[in-house]
mmCIF file of C-alpha atoms in Angstrom:
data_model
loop_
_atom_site.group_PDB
_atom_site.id
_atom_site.type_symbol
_atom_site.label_atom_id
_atom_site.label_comp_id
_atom_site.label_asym_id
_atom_site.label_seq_id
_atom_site.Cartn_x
_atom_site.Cartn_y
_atom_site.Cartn_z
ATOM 1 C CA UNK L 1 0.000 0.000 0.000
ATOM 2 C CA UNK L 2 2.984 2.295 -0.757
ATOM 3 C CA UNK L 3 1.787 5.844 -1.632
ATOM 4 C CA UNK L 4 5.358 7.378 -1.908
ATOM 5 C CA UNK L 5 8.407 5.495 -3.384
ATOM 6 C CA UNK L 6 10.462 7.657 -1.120
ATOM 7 C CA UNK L 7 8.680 9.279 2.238
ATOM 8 C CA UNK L 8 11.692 11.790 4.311
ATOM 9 C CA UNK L 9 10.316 12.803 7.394
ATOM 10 C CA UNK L 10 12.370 15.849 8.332
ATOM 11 C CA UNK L 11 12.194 17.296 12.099
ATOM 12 C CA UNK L 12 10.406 21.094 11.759
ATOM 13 C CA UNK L 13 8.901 21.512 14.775
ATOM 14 C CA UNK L 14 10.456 20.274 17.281
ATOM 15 C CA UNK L 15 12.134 22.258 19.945
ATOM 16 C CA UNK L 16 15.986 21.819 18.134
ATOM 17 C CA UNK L 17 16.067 20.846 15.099
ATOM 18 C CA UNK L 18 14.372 24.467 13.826
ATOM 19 C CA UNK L 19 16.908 26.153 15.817
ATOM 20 C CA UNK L 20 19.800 24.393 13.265
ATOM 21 C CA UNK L 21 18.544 25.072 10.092
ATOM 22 C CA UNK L 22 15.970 21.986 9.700
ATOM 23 C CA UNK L 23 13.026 24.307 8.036
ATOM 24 C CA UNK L 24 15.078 25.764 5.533
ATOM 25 C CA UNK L 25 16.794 22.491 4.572
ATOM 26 C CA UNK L 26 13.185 21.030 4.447
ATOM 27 C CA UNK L 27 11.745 23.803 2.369
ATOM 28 C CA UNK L 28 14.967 23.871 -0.301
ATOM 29 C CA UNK L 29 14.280 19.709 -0.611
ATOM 30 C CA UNK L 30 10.597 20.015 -1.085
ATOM 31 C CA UNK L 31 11.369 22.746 -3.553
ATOM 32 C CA UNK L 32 14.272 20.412 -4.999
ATOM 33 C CA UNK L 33 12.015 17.840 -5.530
ATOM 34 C CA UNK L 34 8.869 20.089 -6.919
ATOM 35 C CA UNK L 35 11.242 21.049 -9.475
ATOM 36 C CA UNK L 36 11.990 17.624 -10.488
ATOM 37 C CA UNK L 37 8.286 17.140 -10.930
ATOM 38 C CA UNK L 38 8.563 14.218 -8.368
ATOM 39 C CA UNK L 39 6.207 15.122 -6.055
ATOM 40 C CA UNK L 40 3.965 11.970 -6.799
ATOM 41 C CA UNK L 41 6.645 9.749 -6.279
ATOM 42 C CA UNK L 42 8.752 11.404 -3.685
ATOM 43 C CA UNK L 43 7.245 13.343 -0.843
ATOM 44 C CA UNK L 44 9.578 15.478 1.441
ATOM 45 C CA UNK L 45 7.620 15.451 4.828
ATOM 46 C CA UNK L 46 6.999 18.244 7.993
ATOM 47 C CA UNK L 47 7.369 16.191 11.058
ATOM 48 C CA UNK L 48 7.283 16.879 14.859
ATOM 49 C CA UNK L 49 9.869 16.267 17.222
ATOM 50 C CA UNK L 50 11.414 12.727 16.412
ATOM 51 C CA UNK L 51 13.020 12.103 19.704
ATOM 52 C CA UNK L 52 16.472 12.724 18.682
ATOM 53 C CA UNK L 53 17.178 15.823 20.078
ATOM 54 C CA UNK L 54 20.738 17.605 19.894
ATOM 55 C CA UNK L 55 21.531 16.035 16.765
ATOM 56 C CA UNK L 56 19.574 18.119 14.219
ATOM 57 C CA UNK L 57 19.020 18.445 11.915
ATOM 58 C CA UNK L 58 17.752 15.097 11.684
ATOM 59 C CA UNK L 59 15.605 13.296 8.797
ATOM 60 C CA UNK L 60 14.543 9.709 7.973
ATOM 61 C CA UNK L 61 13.499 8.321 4.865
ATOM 62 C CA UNK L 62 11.228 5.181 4.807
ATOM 63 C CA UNK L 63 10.279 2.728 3.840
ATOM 64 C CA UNK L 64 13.817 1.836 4.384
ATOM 65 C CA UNK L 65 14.670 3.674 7.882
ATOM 66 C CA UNK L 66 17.213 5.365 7.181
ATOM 67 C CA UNK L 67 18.318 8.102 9.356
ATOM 68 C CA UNK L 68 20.161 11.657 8.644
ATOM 69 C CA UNK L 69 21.751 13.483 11.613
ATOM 70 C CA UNK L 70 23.525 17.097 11.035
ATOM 71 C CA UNK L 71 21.659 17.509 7.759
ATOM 72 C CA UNK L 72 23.013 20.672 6.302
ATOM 73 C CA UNK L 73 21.752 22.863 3.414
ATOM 74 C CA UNK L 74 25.315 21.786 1.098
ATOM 75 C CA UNK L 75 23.368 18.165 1.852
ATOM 76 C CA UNK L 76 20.342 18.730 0.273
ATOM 77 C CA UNK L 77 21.044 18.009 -3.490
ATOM 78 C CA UNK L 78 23.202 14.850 -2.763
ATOM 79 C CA UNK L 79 20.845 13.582 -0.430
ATOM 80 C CA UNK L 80 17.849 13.736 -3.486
ATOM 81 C CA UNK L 81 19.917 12.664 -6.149
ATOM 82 C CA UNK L 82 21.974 9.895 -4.407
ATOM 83 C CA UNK L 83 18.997 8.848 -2.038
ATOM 84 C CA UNK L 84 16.307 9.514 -2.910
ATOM 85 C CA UNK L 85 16.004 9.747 -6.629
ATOM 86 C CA UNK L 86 18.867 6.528 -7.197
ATOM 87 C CA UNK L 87 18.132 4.536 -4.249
ATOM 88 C CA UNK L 88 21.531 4.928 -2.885
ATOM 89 C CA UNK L 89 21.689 6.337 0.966
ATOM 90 C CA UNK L 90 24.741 8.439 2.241
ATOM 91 C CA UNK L 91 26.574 6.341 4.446
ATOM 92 C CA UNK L 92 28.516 9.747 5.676
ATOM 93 C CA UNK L 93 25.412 11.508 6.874
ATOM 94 C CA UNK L 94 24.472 8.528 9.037
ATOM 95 C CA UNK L 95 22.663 8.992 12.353
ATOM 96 C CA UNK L 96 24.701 7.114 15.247
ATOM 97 C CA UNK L 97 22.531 7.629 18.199
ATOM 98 C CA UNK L 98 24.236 7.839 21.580
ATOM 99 C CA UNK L 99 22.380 4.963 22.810
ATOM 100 C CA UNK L 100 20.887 1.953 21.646
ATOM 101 C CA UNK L 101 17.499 1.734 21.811
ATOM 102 C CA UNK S 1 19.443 1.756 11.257
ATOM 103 C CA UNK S 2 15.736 1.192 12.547
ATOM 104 C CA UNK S 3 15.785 3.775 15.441
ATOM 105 C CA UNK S 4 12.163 2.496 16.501
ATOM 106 C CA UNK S 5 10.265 -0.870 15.601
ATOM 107 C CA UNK S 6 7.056 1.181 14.508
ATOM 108 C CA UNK S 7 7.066 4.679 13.241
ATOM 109 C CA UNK S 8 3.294 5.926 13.003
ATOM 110 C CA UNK S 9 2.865 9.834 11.559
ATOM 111 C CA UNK S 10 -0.338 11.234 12.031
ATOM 112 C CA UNK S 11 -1.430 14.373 10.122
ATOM 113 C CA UNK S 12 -1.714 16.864 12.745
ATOM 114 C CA UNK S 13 -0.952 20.472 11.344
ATOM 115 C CA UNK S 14 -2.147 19.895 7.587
ATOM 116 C CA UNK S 15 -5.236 21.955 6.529
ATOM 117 C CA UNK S 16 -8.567 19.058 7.041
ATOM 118 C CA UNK S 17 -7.382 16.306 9.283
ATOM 119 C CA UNK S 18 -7.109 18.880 12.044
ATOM 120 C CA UNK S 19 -10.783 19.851 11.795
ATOM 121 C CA UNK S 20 -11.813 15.884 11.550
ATOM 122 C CA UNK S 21 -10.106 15.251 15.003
ATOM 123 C CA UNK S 22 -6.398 14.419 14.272
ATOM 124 C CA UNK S 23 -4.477 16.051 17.025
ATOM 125 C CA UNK S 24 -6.787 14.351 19.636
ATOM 126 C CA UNK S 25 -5.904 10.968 17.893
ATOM 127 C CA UNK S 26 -2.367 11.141 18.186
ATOM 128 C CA UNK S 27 -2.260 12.502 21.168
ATOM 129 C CA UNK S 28 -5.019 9.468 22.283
ATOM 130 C CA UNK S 29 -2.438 7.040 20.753
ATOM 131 C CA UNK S 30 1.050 9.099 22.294
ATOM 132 C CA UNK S 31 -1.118 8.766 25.766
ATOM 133 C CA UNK S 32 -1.293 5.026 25.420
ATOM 134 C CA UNK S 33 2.381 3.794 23.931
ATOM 135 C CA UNK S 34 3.953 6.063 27.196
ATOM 136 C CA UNK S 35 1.266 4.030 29.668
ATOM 137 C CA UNK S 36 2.157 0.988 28.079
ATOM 138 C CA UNK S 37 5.578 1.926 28.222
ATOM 139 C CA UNK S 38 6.759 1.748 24.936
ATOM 140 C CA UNK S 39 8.002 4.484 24.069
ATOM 141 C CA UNK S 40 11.602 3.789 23.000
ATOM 142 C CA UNK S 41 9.954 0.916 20.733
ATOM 143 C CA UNK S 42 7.048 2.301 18.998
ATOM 144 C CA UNK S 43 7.043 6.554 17.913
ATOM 145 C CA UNK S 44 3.649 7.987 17.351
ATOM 146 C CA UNK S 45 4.499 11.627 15.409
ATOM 147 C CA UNK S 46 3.086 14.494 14.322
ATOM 148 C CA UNK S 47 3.323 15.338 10.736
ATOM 149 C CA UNK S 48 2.662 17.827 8.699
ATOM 150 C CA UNK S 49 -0.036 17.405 5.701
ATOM 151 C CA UNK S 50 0.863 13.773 3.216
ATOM 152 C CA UNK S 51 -1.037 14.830 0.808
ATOM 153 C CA UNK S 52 -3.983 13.082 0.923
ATOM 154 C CA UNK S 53 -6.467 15.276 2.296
ATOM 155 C CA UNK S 54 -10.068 14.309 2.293
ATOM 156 C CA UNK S 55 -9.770 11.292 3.664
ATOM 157 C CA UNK S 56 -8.692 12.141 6.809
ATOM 158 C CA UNK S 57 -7.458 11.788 9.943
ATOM 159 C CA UNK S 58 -4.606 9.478 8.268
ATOM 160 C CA UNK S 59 -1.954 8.090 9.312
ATOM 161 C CA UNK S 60 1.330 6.093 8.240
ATOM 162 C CA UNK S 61 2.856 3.182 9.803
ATOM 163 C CA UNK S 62 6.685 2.352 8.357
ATOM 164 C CA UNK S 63 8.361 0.490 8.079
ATOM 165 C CA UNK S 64 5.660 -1.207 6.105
ATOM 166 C CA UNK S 65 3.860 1.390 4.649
ATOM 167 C CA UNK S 66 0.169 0.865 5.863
ATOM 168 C CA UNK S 67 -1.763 3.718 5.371
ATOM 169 C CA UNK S 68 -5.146 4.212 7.141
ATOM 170 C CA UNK S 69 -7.883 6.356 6.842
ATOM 171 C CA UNK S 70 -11.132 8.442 8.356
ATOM 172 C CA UNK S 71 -8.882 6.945 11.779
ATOM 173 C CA UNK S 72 -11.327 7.870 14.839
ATOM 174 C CA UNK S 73 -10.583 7.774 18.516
ATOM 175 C CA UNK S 74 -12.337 4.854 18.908
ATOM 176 C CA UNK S 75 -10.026 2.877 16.743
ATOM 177 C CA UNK S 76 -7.094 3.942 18.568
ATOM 178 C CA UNK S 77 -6.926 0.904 20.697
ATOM 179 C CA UNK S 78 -7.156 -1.592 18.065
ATOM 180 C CA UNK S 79 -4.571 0.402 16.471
ATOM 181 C CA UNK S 80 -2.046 0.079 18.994
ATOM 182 C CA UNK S 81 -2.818 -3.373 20.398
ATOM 183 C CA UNK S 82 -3.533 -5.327 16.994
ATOM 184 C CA UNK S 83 -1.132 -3.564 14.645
ATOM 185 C CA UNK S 84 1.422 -1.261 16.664
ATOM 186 C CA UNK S 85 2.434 -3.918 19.275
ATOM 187 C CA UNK S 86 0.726 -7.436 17.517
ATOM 188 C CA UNK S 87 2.038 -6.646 14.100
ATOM 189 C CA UNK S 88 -0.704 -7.281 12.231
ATOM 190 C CA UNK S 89 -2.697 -4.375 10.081
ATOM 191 C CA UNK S 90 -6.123 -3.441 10.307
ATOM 192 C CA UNK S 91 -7.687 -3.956 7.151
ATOM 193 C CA UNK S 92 -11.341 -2.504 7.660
ATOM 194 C CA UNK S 93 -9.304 0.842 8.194
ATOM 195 C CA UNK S 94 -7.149 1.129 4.826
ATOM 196 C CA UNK S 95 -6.388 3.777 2.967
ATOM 197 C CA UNK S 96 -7.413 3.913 -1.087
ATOM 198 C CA UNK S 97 -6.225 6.166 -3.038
ATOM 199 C CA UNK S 98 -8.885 7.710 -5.291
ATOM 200 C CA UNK S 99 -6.538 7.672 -8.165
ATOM 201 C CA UNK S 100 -3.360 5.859 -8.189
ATOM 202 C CA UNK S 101 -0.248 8.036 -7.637
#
C-alpha cells in the first residue's frame, strides 16, 4: 500500500532541530524535488519532534529507515539525487545515536 | 538503522485532518504507547499534511507502509494493540487512493 516510493520525514517543529537550520533544509528539498516534478513519487515530509534531540538536523526516509543526523543545506542536493532519486543512501550523513534503543 | 520498531505519523498540522479530530488521535495514541511503556519501541508523530487530504485523519505506519484512513478515537486501541504492538494491520481501516499516484 505504498503511496510514496520515497517518504523523508524531516524534524520542523520540534524544539531543536528548527533552531539548526531543519526548516530551511526542508523547504529547499521540497522545492528540490517540486522542481523535479517528483512530487507523486517522492514526498519530502513536515514532522514533529522525532526524539532525537541535539543532533539536528535530523531526517529519515522510509520505507527503508534510514536516518540523517547534522543535515546541512550543502546536503540537500546529494541527499535527493543519491537517495532519494537513485536509491543509494549516504553512508557519511548517518545517524549514530548515543544509545541503543 | 531502525531507530524504533514502529514509526506511526499522524497528520496533525495539515489543513482538514485537524478539523476531523487528528491532534486528539495522536495525542489518544502518544497517551497510550507512554502508559504501556513503549516508548523507545514504537514513535507515534506528528506530521505535517501527506497529501492526501479528504480522507482524513490518516496516518502512516513504516516500516511497512500501511496507510489508514477516516482513523477515529475509537479505533485507537485496536490500532495500537492489533497492529502497533501485535504486528498485524487493520484492514477494515485502509487507505485507497482515489486515483493511483
Amino acid at each position: 500500500m505504498s503511496i510514496f516510493k520515497k517518504h523523508a520525514f524531516i524534524c520542523s517543529s520540534g524544539k531543536t532541530c528548527p533552531t539548526q537550520g531543519s526548516v530551511e533544509i526542508m523547504q529547499e528539498m521540497k522545492n528540490m524535488i517540486s522542481d523535479l516534478g517528483l512530487k507523486q513519487q517522492i514526498r519530502i515530509n513536515k514532522a514533529g519532534c522525532m526524539g532525537q534531540c541535539g543532533d539536528g538536523p535530523i531526517m529519515v526516509v522510509y520505507p527503508e529507515a534510514v536516518w540523517y543526523a547534522n543535515v546541512q543545506l550543502a546536503d540537500v542536493a546529494i541527499i535527493v539525487h543519491q537517495h532519494l532519486i537513485a536509491g543509494e543512501p549516504i553512508e557519511r550523513l548517518y545517524y549514530h545515536p548515543k544509545q541503543e534503543k
